[in-house]
CSV table of C-alpha atoms in Angstrom, one decimal:
chain,number,residue,atom,x,y,z
A,138,MET,CA,33.4,-10.7,-17.4
A,139,HIS,CA,29.7,-11.5,-16.7
A,140,SER,CA,27.2,-8.7,-16.0
A,141,TYR,CA,24.4,-8.8,-13.5
A,142,VAL,CA,21.3,-6.7,-13.0
A,143,ILE,CA,19.4,-6.2,-9.8
A,144,ALA,CA,15.6,-5.5,-9.5
A,145,LEU,CA,14.3,-3.7,-6.5
A,146,ASP,CA,10.7,-4.9,-6.2
A,147,GLN,CA,9.0,-2.8,-3.6
A,148,GLY,CA,5.5,-4.4,-3.0
A,149,THR,CA,2.5,-3.8,-0.8
A,150,THR,CA,3.6,-6.2,2.0
A,151,SER,CA,7.3,-6.6,1.4
A,152,SER,CA,10.4,-5.1,-0.1
A,153,ARG,CA,12.4,-7.5,-2.3
A,154,ALA,CA,15.7,-7.5,-4.2
A,155,VAL,CA,16.5,-10.0,-6.9
A,156,VAL,CA,19.8,-10.5,-8.7
A,157,PHE,CA,19.6,-11.7,-12.3
A,158,ASP,CA,22.4,-12.9,-14.6
A,159,GLU,CA,22.8,-12.2,-18.3
A,160,ASN,CA,20.4,-15.0,-19.1
A,161,ALA,CA,17.7,-13.6,-16.8
A,162,ASN,CA,18.2,-16.5,-14.3
A,163,ILE,CA,17.7,-15.6,-10.6
A,164,VAL,CA,21.0,-15.8,-8.8
A,165,ALA,CA,19.8,-14.6,-5.4
A,166,MET,CA,16.8,-13.1,-3.8
A,167,LYS,CA,15.9,-11.5,-0.4
A,168,SER,CA,12.8,-9.9,0.9
A,169,TYR,CA,11.6,-8.3,4.1
A,170,GLU,CA,8.0,-7.8,5.2
A,171,PHE,CA,6.9,-4.6,6.9
A,172,GLU,CA,3.9,-3.6,9.0
A,173,GLN,CA,0.5,-2.8,7.5
A,174,ILE,CA,-1.2,0.0,9.4
A,175,TYR,CA,-5.0,0.3,9.6
A,176,PRO,CA,-5.9,3.5,11.5
A,177,LYS,CA,-9.7,3.1,10.8
A,178,PRO,CA,-11.8,0.6,8.9
A,179,GLY,CA,-11.0,0.9,5.2
A,180,TRP,CA,-7.9,3.0,5.8
A,181,VAL,CA,-4.5,1.5,5.0
A,182,GLU,CA,-1.1,3.1,5.6
A,183,HIS,CA,2.6,2.3,5.4
A,184,ASP,CA,5.6,3.9,7.3
A,185,PRO,CA,7.8,5.3,4.5
A,186,ALA,CA,10.9,4.8,6.6
A,187,ALA,CA,10.0,1.1,6.8
A,188,ILE,CA,9.6,0.9,3.0
A,189,LEU,CA,13.0,2.5,2.5
A,190,ASN,CA,14.9,0.6,5.2
A,191,THR,CA,13.6,-2.8,4.2
A,192,GLN,CA,14.4,-2.1,0.5
A,193,VAL,CA,18.0,-1.1,1.3
A,194,ASP,CA,18.4,-4.1,3.6
A,195,ALA,CA,17.0,-6.5,0.9
A,196,LEU,CA,19.4,-5.0,-1.7
A,197,ARG,CA,22.5,-5.4,0.5
A,198,GLU,CA,21.5,-8.9,1.6
A,199,ALA,CA,20.7,-10.1,-1.9
A,200,VAL,CA,24.1,-9.0,-3.1
A,201,ARG,CA,25.8,-10.7,-0.2
A,202,ILE,CA,24.0,-13.9,-0.8
A,203,SER,CA,24.7,-13.9,-4.5
A,204,GLY,CA,28.4,-13.6,-4.1
A,205,VAL,CA,28.5,-11.3,-7.1
A,206,PRO,CA,31.3,-8.7,-7.1
A,207,VAL,CA,29.8,-5.2,-6.9
A,208,GLU,CA,31.9,-4.3,-10.0
A,209,GLN,CA,29.9,-6.7,-12.1
A,210,ILE,CA,26.5,-5.2,-11.3
A,211,ALA,CA,25.7,-3.3,-14.5
A,212,ALA,CA,22.4,-1.7,-13.5
A,213,ILE,CA,19.5,-1.5,-11.0
A,214,GLY,CA,15.8,-1.3,-11.9
A,215,ILE,CA,13.1,-0.2,-9.5
A,216,THR,CA,9.5,-1.6,-9.7
A,217,ASN,CA,6.9,-0.6,-7.1
A,218,GLN,CA,3.5,-0.8,-5.7
A,219,ARG,CA,1.5,1.8,-7.6
A,220,GLU,CA,-0.8,4.7,-6.5
A,221,THR,CA,0.5,4.6,-2.9
A,222,THR,CA,1.1,8.2,-2.1
A,223,ILE,CA,4.0,9.8,-0.1
A,224,LEU,CA,4.7,13.5,0.7
A,225,TRP,CA,8.1,14.5,1.9
A,226,ASP,CA,10.1,17.6,2.7
A,227,ARG,CA,12.2,18.6,-0.3
A,228,LYS,CA,15.2,19.7,1.9
A,229,THR,CA,15.4,16.9,4.4
A,230,GLY,CA,13.6,14.0,2.7
A,231,ARG,CA,11.6,13.5,5.9
A,232,PRO,CA,8.1,12.1,5.2
A,233,LEU,CA,5.3,14.4,6.3
A,234,HIS,CA,2.7,11.6,6.9
A,235,ASN,CA,2.5,7.8,6.6
A,236,ALA,CA,2.1,6.7,3.0
A,237,ILE,CA,-1.5,6.4,2.0
A,238,VAL,CA,-1.7,2.9,0.4
A,239,TRP,CA,-3.5,2.2,-2.9
A,240,GLN,CA,-6.0,0.0,-1.1
A,241,CYS,CA,-7.1,2.9,1.2
A,242,ARG,CA,-10.7,4.1,0.8
A,243,ARG,CA,-10.6,7.3,3.0
A,244,THR,CA,-10.8,9.6,-0.1
A,245,ALA,CA,-14.0,8.2,-1.5
A,246,PRO,CA,-15.9,11.4,-0.7
A,247,ILE,CA,-13.4,13.4,-2.7
A,248,ILE,CA,-14.1,11.2,-5.7
A,249,THR,CA,-17.8,11.7,-5.2
A,250,ARG,CA,-17.3,15.5,-5.2
A,251,LEU,CA,-15.3,15.3,-8.5
A,252,CYS,CA,-18.1,13.4,-10.1
A,253,GLU,CA,-20.7,15.8,-8.8
A,254,GLU,CA,-18.7,18.6,-10.4
A,255,GLY,CA,-19.0,16.9,-13.7
A,256,LEU,CA,-15.4,15.7,-14.1
A,257,GLU,CA,-16.0,12.0,-14.6
A,258,GLY,CA,-15.9,12.2,-18.4
A,259,HIS,CA,-12.8,14.4,-18.3
A,260,ILE,CA,-11.0,11.9,-16.0
A,261,ARG,CA,-11.9,9.0,-18.3
A,262,GLU,CA,-10.9,10.8,-21.5
A,263,VAL,CA,-7.6,12.4,-20.3
A,264,THR,CA,-6.2,9.9,-17.8
A,265,GLY,CA,-7.7,6.7,-19.2
A,266,LEU,CA,-8.8,5.9,-15.6
A,267,VAL,CA,-12.2,5.9,-13.8
A,268,PRO,CA,-12.8,8.2,-10.8
A,269,ASP,CA,-11.8,6.2,-7.8
A,270,ALA,CA,-10.1,6.5,-4.5
A,271,TYR,CA,-7.7,3.8,-5.7
A,272,PHE,CA,-5.6,6.3,-7.6
A,273,SER,CA,-3.1,8.9,-6.2
A,274,GLY,CA,-4.8,12.2,-7.0
A,275,SER,CA,-7.5,12.2,-4.2
A,276,LYS,CA,-4.9,10.9,-1.7
A,277,ILE,CA,-2.6,14.0,-2.4
A,278,CYS,CA,-5.7,16.2,-2.0
A,279,TRP,CA,-6.6,14.6,1.3
A,280,LEU,CA,-3.0,15.0,2.7
A,281,LEU,CA,-2.7,18.6,1.6
A,282,ASP,CA,-6.1,19.5,3.2
A,283,THR,CA,-5.6,17.4,6.3
A,284,LEU,CA,-2.0,18.6,7.1
A,285,GLY,CA,-2.6,22.2,5.9
A,286,LEU,CA,0.2,22.0,3.4
A,287,HIS,CA,-1.1,24.0,0.4
A,288,GLU,CA,1.1,27.0,0.8
A,289,ARG,CA,4.3,25.0,1.3
A,290,ALA,CA,3.4,22.8,-1.6
A,291,ALA,CA,2.9,25.8,-3.8
A,292,ARG,CA,6.3,27.1,-2.9
A,293,GLY,CA,7.9,23.9,-4.0
A,294,GLU,CA,9.0,22.9,-0.4
A,295,ILE,CA,7.2,19.5,-0.6
A,296,CYS,CA,7.6,16.6,-2.9
A,297,PHE,CA,4.8,14.2,-3.9
A,298,GLY,CA,5.8,10.8,-5.2
A,299,THR,CA,4.6,7.3,-5.6
A,300,VAL,CA,7.0,4.7,-4.1
A,301,ASP,CA,9.3,4.6,-7.2
A,302,SER,CA,9.8,8.4,-6.8
A,303,TYR,CA,10.4,8.2,-3.1
A,304,LEU,CA,13.0,5.4,-3.5
A,305,ALA,CA,14.8,7.2,-6.4
A,306,TRP,CA,15.0,10.4,-4.3
A,307,HIS,CA,16.6,8.6,-1.4
A,308,LEU,CA,18.8,6.0,-3.3
A,309,ILE,CA,20.2,8.1,-6.1
A,310,THR,CA,23.0,10.7,-5.7
A,311,GLY,CA,21.7,14.2,-6.0
A,312,HIS,CA,18.1,13.3,-4.9
A,313,PRO,CA,16.3,13.5,-8.3
A,314,HIS,CA,12.6,14.1,-8.1
A,315,VAL,CA,11.3,11.9,-10.9
A,316,THR,CA,8.7,9.3,-11.7
A,317,ASP,CA,8.3,7.3,-14.9
A,318,ALA,CA,5.3,7.4,-17.3
A,319,THR,CA,3.7,4.2,-16.0
A,320,ASN,CA,3.5,5.5,-12.4
A,321,ALA,CA,2.4,8.9,-13.6
A,322,SER,CA,-0.4,7.3,-15.5
A,323,ARG,CA,-1.8,5.9,-12.3
A,324,THR,CA,-2.2,9.2,-10.4
A,325,MET,CA,-5.5,10.3,-12.1
A,326,LEU,CA,-3.6,13.6,-12.8
A,327,PHE,CA,-1.7,12.7,-16.0
A,328,ASP,CA,-2.7,13.1,-19.6
A,329,ILE,CA,-1.6,9.8,-21.2
A,330,ARG,CA,-1.7,11.2,-24.7
A,331,SER,CA,0.2,14.5,-24.2
A,332,ASN,CA,2.4,13.0,-21.5
A,333,ASP,CA,1.9,15.9,-19.2
A,334,TRP,CA,0.1,16.7,-15.9
A,335,ASP,CA,-3.5,17.9,-16.5
A,336,ASP,CA,-4.2,21.4,-15.3
A,337,THR,CA,-8.0,20.9,-15.0
A,338,LEU,CA,-7.5,18.0,-12.5
A,339,LEU,CA,-4.7,19.7,-10.6
A,340,SER,CA,-7.0,22.7,-10.2
A,341,ALA,CA,-10.0,20.6,-9.1
A,342,LEU,CA,-7.9,18.9,-6.4
A,343,ARG,CA,-5.9,22.0,-5.5
A,344,ILE,CA,-2.6,20.3,-6.2
A,345,PRO,CA,0.3,22.6,-7.2
A,346,ARG,CA,2.6,21.6,-10.1
A,347,ALA,CA,5.6,22.6,-8.0
A,348,MET,CA,5.2,19.4,-5.9
A,349,LEU,CA,5.0,17.0,-8.8
A,350,PRO,CA,7.9,14.9,-10.1
A,351,GLN,CA,9.5,15.1,-13.6
A,352,VAL,CA,8.2,12.3,-15.8
A,353,VAL,CA,10.9,10.2,-17.4
A,354,ASP,CA,11.1,7.1,-19.6
A,355,THR,CA,10.5,3.7,-18.1
A,356,SER,CA,13.9,2.4,-19.4
A,357,GLU,CA,16.4,5.2,-18.9
A,358,VAL,CA,19.4,5.9,-16.7
A,359,ILE,CA,18.1,8.2,-14.0
A,360,GLY,CA,21.3,8.5,-12.0
A,361,MET,CA,23.8,6.6,-9.9
A,362,LEU,CA,23.1,4.7,-6.8
A,363,ASP,CA,24.5,6.4,-3.7
A,364,PRO,CA,27.9,4.6,-3.3
A,365,SER,CA,27.4,4.4,0.5
A,366,ILE,CA,24.8,1.7,-0.1
A,367,LEU,CA,26.9,-0.9,-1.9
A,368,GLY,CA,30.3,0.7,-2.0
A,369,ARG,CA,30.0,1.6,-5.7
A,370,ALA,CA,28.0,4.0,-7.8
A,371,ILE,CA,25.7,1.8,-10.1
A,372,PRO,CA,23.4,3.1,-12.8
A,373,VAL,CA,19.7,3.1,-11.7
A,374,ALA,CA,18.2,2.6,-15.1
A,375,ALA,CA,14.5,1.8,-14.8
A,376,LEU,CA,11.4,2.9,-13.0
A,377,CYS,CA,8.3,1.0,-13.6
A,378,GLY,CA,5.0,0.3,-11.8
A,379,ASP,CA,4.8,-3.3,-10.8
A,380,GLN,CA,2.0,-4.5,-13.1
A,381,HIS,CA,3.6,-2.8,-16.2
A,382,SER,CA,6.9,-4.4,-15.2
A,383,ALA,CA,5.3,-7.8,-15.0
A,384,LEU,CA,3.7,-7.3,-18.5
A,385,PHE,CA,7.2,-6.6,-19.8
A,386,GLY,CA,8.7,-9.5,-17.9
A,387,GLN,CA,6.1,-11.8,-19.4
A,388,GLY,CA,7.2,-10.9,-22.9
A,389,CYS,CA,3.8,-9.4,-23.8
A,390,PHE,CA,5.2,-7.2,-26.5
A,391,GLU,CA,2.5,-7.7,-29.1
A,392,PRO,CA,-1.0,-6.2,-29.1
A,393,GLY,CA,-3.5,-8.7,-27.7
A,394,MET,CA,-1.1,-10.5,-25.4
A,395,MET,CA,-2.2,-10.5,-21.7
A,396,LYS,CA,-0.9,-11.4,-18.3
A,397,ASN,CA,-2.4,-11.7,-14.8
A,398,THR,CA,-0.3,-11.1,-11.7
A,399,TYR,CA,-1.5,-12.8,-8.5
A,400,GLY,CA,-0.1,-10.8,-5.6
A,401,THR,CA,-1.8,-8.9,-2.8
A,402,GLY,CA,-4.3,-7.9,-5.5
A,403,CYS,CA,-4.7,-9.3,-9.0
A,404,PHE,CA,-3.9,-7.2,-12.0
A,405,LEU,CA,-4.7,-8.2,-15.6
A,406,LEU,CA,-3.1,-6.2,-18.4
A,407,MET,CA,-3.4,-6.5,-22.2
A,408,ASN,CA,-1.0,-4.8,-24.6
A,409,THR,CA,-2.9,-2.6,-27.0
A,410,GLY,CA,0.0,-1.2,-28.9
A,411,GLY,CA,0.8,2.4,-29.7
A,412,THR,CA,-2.8,3.7,-29.4
A,413,PRO,CA,-4.8,4.1,-26.1
A,414,ALA,CA,-7.8,1.7,-26.3
A,415,HIS,CA,-11.1,2.8,-24.9
A,416,SER,CA,-13.0,0.4,-22.7
A,417,SER,CA,-16.7,0.2,-22.4
A,418,SER,CA,-16.5,-2.7,-19.9
A,419,GLY,CA,-15.2,-0.9,-16.8
A,420,LEU,CA,-11.5,-1.4,-17.5
A,421,VAL,CA,-8.9,1.4,-17.5
A,422,THR,CA,-6.5,2.5,-20.1
A,423,THR,CA,-2.9,3.0,-19.0
A,424,ILE,CA,0.6,3.5,-20.3
A,425,ALA,CA,2.3,0.0,-20.4
A,426,TRP,CA,5.8,1.5,-20.7
A,427,ARG,CA,7.6,4.5,-22.4
A,428,ILE,CA,10.9,3.7,-24.1
A,429,GLY,CA,12.7,6.3,-26.2
A,430,GLY,CA,9.9,8.8,-25.7
A,431,THR,CA,7.3,6.4,-27.3
A,432,CYS,CA,4.5,5.0,-25.3
A,433,THR,CA,3.0,1.5,-25.5
A,434,TYR,CA,-0.5,1.3,-24.0
A,435,ALA,CA,-2.5,-1.4,-22.2
A,436,LEU,CA,-6.0,-2.1,-20.9
A,437,GLU,CA,-6.0,-3.0,-17.3
A,438,GLY,CA,-8.4,-4.5,-14.8
A,439,SER,CA,-7.6,-4.6,-11.1
A,440,VAL,CA,-8.7,-6.9,-8.3
A,441,PHE,CA,-8.0,-5.2,-5.0
A,442,VAL,CA,-7.9,-8.3,-2.8
A,443,GLY,CA,-6.3,-11.5,-4.3
A,444,GLY,CA,-3.6,-13.0,-2.3
A,445,ALA,CA,-4.6,-10.7,0.6
A,446,ALA,CA,-7.6,-13.0,1.0
A,447,VAL,CA,-5.3,-15.8,1.9
A,448,GLN,CA,-3.3,-13.5,4.2
A,449,TRP,CA,-6.6,-12.8,5.9
A,450,LEU,CA,-7.3,-16.5,6.4
A,451,ARG,CA,-3.9,-16.8,8.0
A,452,ASP,CA,-3.5,-13.6,10.0
A,453,GLU,CA,-7.0,-12.6,11.1
A,454,MET,CA,-9.0,-15.8,11.0
A,455,LYS,CA,-6.2,-18.2,11.9
A,456,LEU,CA,-7.7,-20.9,9.6
A,457,ILE,CA,-4.2,-21.7,8.1
A,458,GLU,CA,-0.6,-21.3,9.3
A,459,ARG,CA,0.9,-21.0,5.8
A,460,ALA,CA,-0.4,-20.0,2.5
A,461,SER,CA,1.0,-23.2,0.9
A,462,GLU,CA,-1.6,-25.2,2.9
A,463,THR,CA,-4.5,-23.9,0.9
A,464,GLU,CA,-3.9,-26.1,-2.1
A,465,THR,CA,-4.1,-29.4,-0.2
A,466,ILE,CA,-7.1,-28.1,1.8
A,467,ALA,CA,-9.0,-27.0,-1.4
A,468,ARG,CA,-8.3,-30.4,-3.0
A,469,SER,CA,-9.8,-32.2,0.0
A,470,LEU,CA,-13.3,-31.1,-1.3
A,471,LYS,CA,-15.0,-32.1,-4.6
A,472,ASP,CA,-16.5,-28.6,-4.9
A,473,ASN,CA,-17.1,-25.5,-2.9
A,474,GLY,CA,-20.4,-26.8,-1.3
A,475,GLY,CA,-22.2,-23.7,-2.5
A,476,VAL,CA,-20.0,-21.4,-0.5
A,477,TYR,CA,-18.7,-18.2,-2.1
A,478,MET,CA,-16.4,-15.5,-0.6
A,479,VAL,CA,-16.4,-12.0,-2.1
A,480,PRO,CA,-13.3,-10.6,-0.4
A,481,THR,CA,-14.0,-6.9,-1.1
A,482,PHE,CA,-12.4,-5.6,2.1
A,483,THR,CA,-11.5,-2.4,0.3
A,484,GLY,CA,-14.2,-2.1,-2.3
A,485,LEU,CA,-14.7,-3.7,-5.7
A,486,GLY,CA,-12.3,-2.8,-8.6
A,487,ALA,CA,-12.9,-3.5,-12.3
A,488,PRO,CA,-15.3,-4.1,-13.9
A,489,TYR,CA,-17.7,-3.0,-11.1
A,490,TRP,CA,-16.0,0.0,-9.5
A,491,ASP,CA,-18.0,0.0,-6.3
A,492,MET,CA,-16.1,1.8,-3.5
A,493,TYR,CA,-18.7,0.8,-1.0
A,494,SER,CA,-18.7,-3.0,-1.5
A,495,ARG,CA,-17.6,-5.0,1.5
A,496,GLY,CA,-16.5,-8.6,2.1
A,497,THR,CA,-19.1,-11.3,2.1
A,498,ILE,CA,-19.2,-15.1,2.7
A,499,ILE,CA,-22.5,-16.5,1.5
A,500,GLY,CA,-24.0,-20.0,1.1
A,501,LEU,CA,-23.1,-21.2,4.6
A,502,THR,CA,-24.9,-24.3,5.9
A,503,ARG,CA,-24.5,-26.4,9.1
A,504,GLY,CA,-22.2,-28.6,7.1
A,505,THR,CA,-19.9,-25.8,6.1
A,506,GLY,CA,-16.4,-26.2,7.5
A,507,ARG,CA,-12.9,-24.7,7.4
A,508,ALA,CA,-12.0,-26.3,4.1
A,509,HIS,CA,-15.1,-24.7,2.4
A,510,ILE,CA,-14.0,-21.2,3.5
A,511,VAL,CA,-10.4,-21.8,2.4
A,512,ARG,CA,-11.5,-23.1,-1.0
A,513,ALA,CA,-13.9,-20.2,-1.4
A,514,ALA,CA,-11.1,-17.8,-0.8
A,515,LEU,CA,-8.9,-19.4,-3.5
A,516,GLU,CA,-11.8,-19.6,-5.9
A,517,SER,CA,-12.6,-15.9,-5.4
A,518,ILE,CA,-9.2,-15.0,-6.8
A,519,ALA,CA,-10.0,-16.9,-10.0
A,520,TYR,CA,-13.6,-15.6,-10.3
A,521,GLN,CA,-12.5,-12.0,-9.9
A,522,SER,CA,-9.8,-12.5,-12.6
A,523,ALA,CA,-12.3,-14.2,-14.9
A,524,ASP,CA,-14.5,-11.1,-14.7
A,525,LEU,CA,-11.6,-9.0,-15.9
A,526,VAL,CA,-10.8,-11.4,-18.8
A,527,GLN,CA,-14.5,-11.4,-19.8
A,528,ALA,CA,-14.5,-7.6,-19.9
A,529,MET,CA,-11.4,-7.5,-22.0
A,530,ALA,CA,-12.9,-10.0,-24.4
A,531,GLU,CA,-15.9,-7.8,-24.8
A,532,ASP,CA,-13.7,-4.7,-25.4
A,533,CYS,CA,-11.5,-6.4,-28.0
A,534,GLY,CA,-14.2,-8.5,-29.6
A,535,GLN,CA,-12.6,-11.9,-29.2
A,536,LYS,CA,-12.1,-14.6,-26.6
A,537,PRO,CA,-8.5,-14.9,-25.4
A,538,LEU,CA,-6.5,-18.0,-26.4
A,539,GLU,CA,-4.1,-17.9,-23.4
A,540,LEU,CA,-3.4,-16.0,-20.2
A,541,ARG,CA,0.2,-15.7,-18.9
A,542,VAL,CA,0.3,-15.8,-15.1
A,543,ASP,CA,2.8,-14.8,-12.5
A,544,GLY,CA,3.1,-13.7,-8.9
A,545,GLY,CA,3.3,-15.8,-5.7
A,546,ALA,CA,-0.2,-17.4,-5.9
A,547,SER,CA,0.5,-18.6,-9.5
A,548,ALA,CA,2.6,-21.4,-7.8
A,549,ASN,CA,-0.7,-22.8,-6.4
A,550,GLN,CA,-1.6,-25.7,-8.8
A,551,PHE,CA,-5.2,-25.8,-7.7
A,552,LEU,CA,-5.8,-22.1,-8.3
A,553,MET,CA,-4.2,-22.1,-11.7
A,554,GLN,CA,-6.2,-25.2,-12.8
A,555,PHE,CA,-9.4,-23.6,-11.5
A,556,GLN,CA,-8.5,-20.3,-13.3
A,557,SER,CA,-8.2,-22.2,-16.6
A,558,ASP,CA,-11.5,-24.0,-15.9
A,559,VAL,CA,-13.5,-20.8,-15.3
A,560,LEU,CA,-11.9,-19.0,-18.2
A,561,GLY,CA,-12.2,-21.8,-20.6
A,562,CYS,CA,-8.7,-21.1,-22.0
A,563,ARG,CA,-5.1,-22.1,-21.5
A,564,VAL,CA,-3.2,-20.6,-18.6
A,565,ILE,CA,0.6,-20.5,-19.0
A,566,ARG,CA,3.1,-20.1,-16.1
A,567,PRO,CA,6.6,-19.0,-17.0
A,568,ALA,CA,9.8,-20.5,-15.6
A,569,VAL,CA,10.5,-17.3,-13.7
A,570,ILE,CA,7.3,-16.4,-11.8
A,571,GLU,CA,9.0,-13.3,-10.3
A,572,THR,CA,8.2,-11.5,-13.6
A,573,THR,CA,7.6,-8.2,-11.8
A,574,ALA,CA,11.2,-8.2,-10.8
A,575,LEU,CA,12.3,-9.7,-14.1
A,576,GLY,CA,10.6,-6.9,-16.0
A,577,ALA,CA,12.4,-4.2,-14.0
A,578,ALA,CA,15.7,-6.0,-14.6
A,579,LEU,CA,15.1,-6.3,-18.3
A,580,LEU,CA,14.2,-2.6,-18.6
A,581,ALA,CA,17.3,-1.6,-16.7
A,582,GLY,CA,19.5,-4.0,-18.7
A,583,LEU,CA,18.0,-2.6,-22.0
A,584,ALA,CA,19.0,0.9,-21.0
A,585,THR,CA,22.6,-0.1,-20.2
A,586,GLY,CA,23.3,-2.5,-23.0
A,587,VAL,CA,23.2,-5.8,-21.0
A,588,TRP,CA,20.5,-6.8,-23.5
A,589,LYS,CA,21.0,-4.9,-26.8
A,590,ASP,CA,17.4,-5.0,-28.1
A,591,MET,CA,13.9,-6.4,-27.8
A,592,ASP,CA,14.7,-9.5,-29.8
A,593,GLU,CA,17.3,-10.5,-27.2
A,594,ILE,CA,14.7,-9.9,-24.4
A,595,ARG,CA,12.1,-12.1,-26.3
A,596,ARG,CA,14.5,-15.0,-26.1
A,597,VAL,CA,14.7,-14.8,-22.3
A,598,TRP,CA,11.1,-15.8,-21.6
A,599,GLN,CA,10.5,-19.5,-21.0
A,600,MET,CA,7.4,-21.5,-20.2
A,601,ASP,CA,7.3,-23.7,-17.1
A,602,MET,CA,3.8,-25.2,-17.1
A,603,SER,CA,0.5,-25.0,-19.0
A,604,PHE,CA,-3.0,-25.6,-17.6
A,605,SER,CA,-5.9,-26.5,-19.9
A,606,PRO,CA,-9.6,-26.3,-19.0
A,607,GLN,CA,-11.2,-29.5,-17.7
A,608,MET,CA,-14.5,-28.1,-16.5
A,609,SER,CA,-17.6,-28.6,-18.7
A,610,GLU,CA,-19.4,-25.5,-20.1
A,611,GLN,CA,-22.5,-26.3,-18.1
A,612,GLN,CA,-20.5,-26.5,-14.8
A,613,ARG,CA,-18.6,-23.3,-15.7
A,614,THR,CA,-21.9,-21.4,-16.3
A,615,LEU,CA,-23.2,-22.7,-13.0
A,616,VAL,CA,-20.3,-21.7,-10.8
A,617,LEU,CA,-20.0,-18.3,-12.4
A,618,ARG,CA,-23.7,-17.6,-11.9
A,619,GLY,CA,-23.2,-18.4,-8.2
A,620,TRP,CA,-20.3,-16.0,-8.1
A,621,HIS,CA,-22.2,-13.2,-9.7
A,622,ARG,CA,-25.1,-13.6,-7.3
A,623,ALA,CA,-22.7,-13.4,-4.4
A,624,VAL,CA,-21.1,-10.2,-5.8
A,625,ARG,CA,-24.4,-8.5,-6.1
A,626,ARG,CA,-25.1,-9.1,-2.5
A,627,SER,CA,-21.8,-7.5,-1.4
A,628,MET,CA,-22.4,-4.3,-3.4
A,629,ARG,CA,-22.9,-0.8,-1.8
A,630,TRP,CA,-22.9,-2.4,1.7
A,631,ALA,CA,-20.9,0.5,3.3
A,632,SER,CA,-23.1,3.2,1.7
A,633,ASP,CA,-26.2,4.7,3.2
A,634,GLU,CA,-28.2,2.9,0.4
A,635,GLY,CA,-26.5,-0.4,1.3
A,636,GLN,CA,-27.4,-0.2,5.0
A,637,ASP,CA,-31.1,0.5,4.7
């Protein structure tokens, strides 16, 4: 009898469920979008109930579409948008506030305070991260302060969790309060060497240990799915942050291998093996996964606005009706006409780390048209990713030979060719571009014996298409110089200094 594994891929704009067979082929997939909430400029929230309900609906519908008997589902893996912060009542499971999304910048003043208190070096050394509102720690602090929940949190009446933790609590029988090592490593509260919460940072942010989840392996049976959901108790056997899951799904198991996921943001990770690697180029060090109690580490660079720039063109600017139009529109021009978009709607991530950068379109002339703006938005995704690859090259001392790519925007042929051009290296797209979901499925299948070891998993990965650079070195230098000039003009705009 064949076995199947389901990945629950809870992302920033949608909740998805993907059914995989034993050969890691997609059998069925269903996703539901949910509302993005913007209470103030730079603030981003989600309704936790919408996250949970759309994820359960996607799971049920994907199973229905697949026609797979529930008895043949061997395991479920959960992968999730990271850093997004939820507080809920331990007794009732009721959220105490909307989720504060990873993109949200409201807690920048808290980060400034931590740096003024001399904790920047400690944060970098212990957590592998840089002090930034992106991570969960300052979001928890803001919620506790704003809602006046410190006493309840200290009594253990409140649970904190990232989205994986929130889903596990609600989907698994017995309501376990857990997170895995990858998600814990994104909170700015976790010592990635000792694998424990850091008391210095908990104290600085006034966060009680009693509200924190137990940290488990990335590939491990956490518990059984509530049988009321699918009619059967099924092992939930993996929790993994989305970018770590994509690294695993891309088969980047050897040090030096790297992948870039093109989603709402863009996230470049490079496997560095069993030792945390220090970055001097603005990257962060993170846990790639923890299996059998042993950590594999990665260097990571984050682009906050990748595919979200295309969503902005569609939803706010009404320049396109569908994201798929952008490829044809971009190809209608021979170049960008000197127009650059820096889509820093929520600040600049690595390697700049400027919380106060804001979006810029520069180089406009009377001849600039819709196509130039659309092309500039696509190119901005590749430029931001190229900055990350360059930073990694500087940290590891060698230029990469290839970049494995995935995520929705990796289907855009123009963007992938332009990415190869500005990198000057080969870009490889796999047969399954849903590698975030694939990674969660592989991790869950590994924990339950669907795939017996890493060698079996290596044989799953297959290439779909390869892109090789066609741009001259002179042209590459020219367009990157224009990009970096545009970035400098966007920086610190929302700070007092930037508005002088």
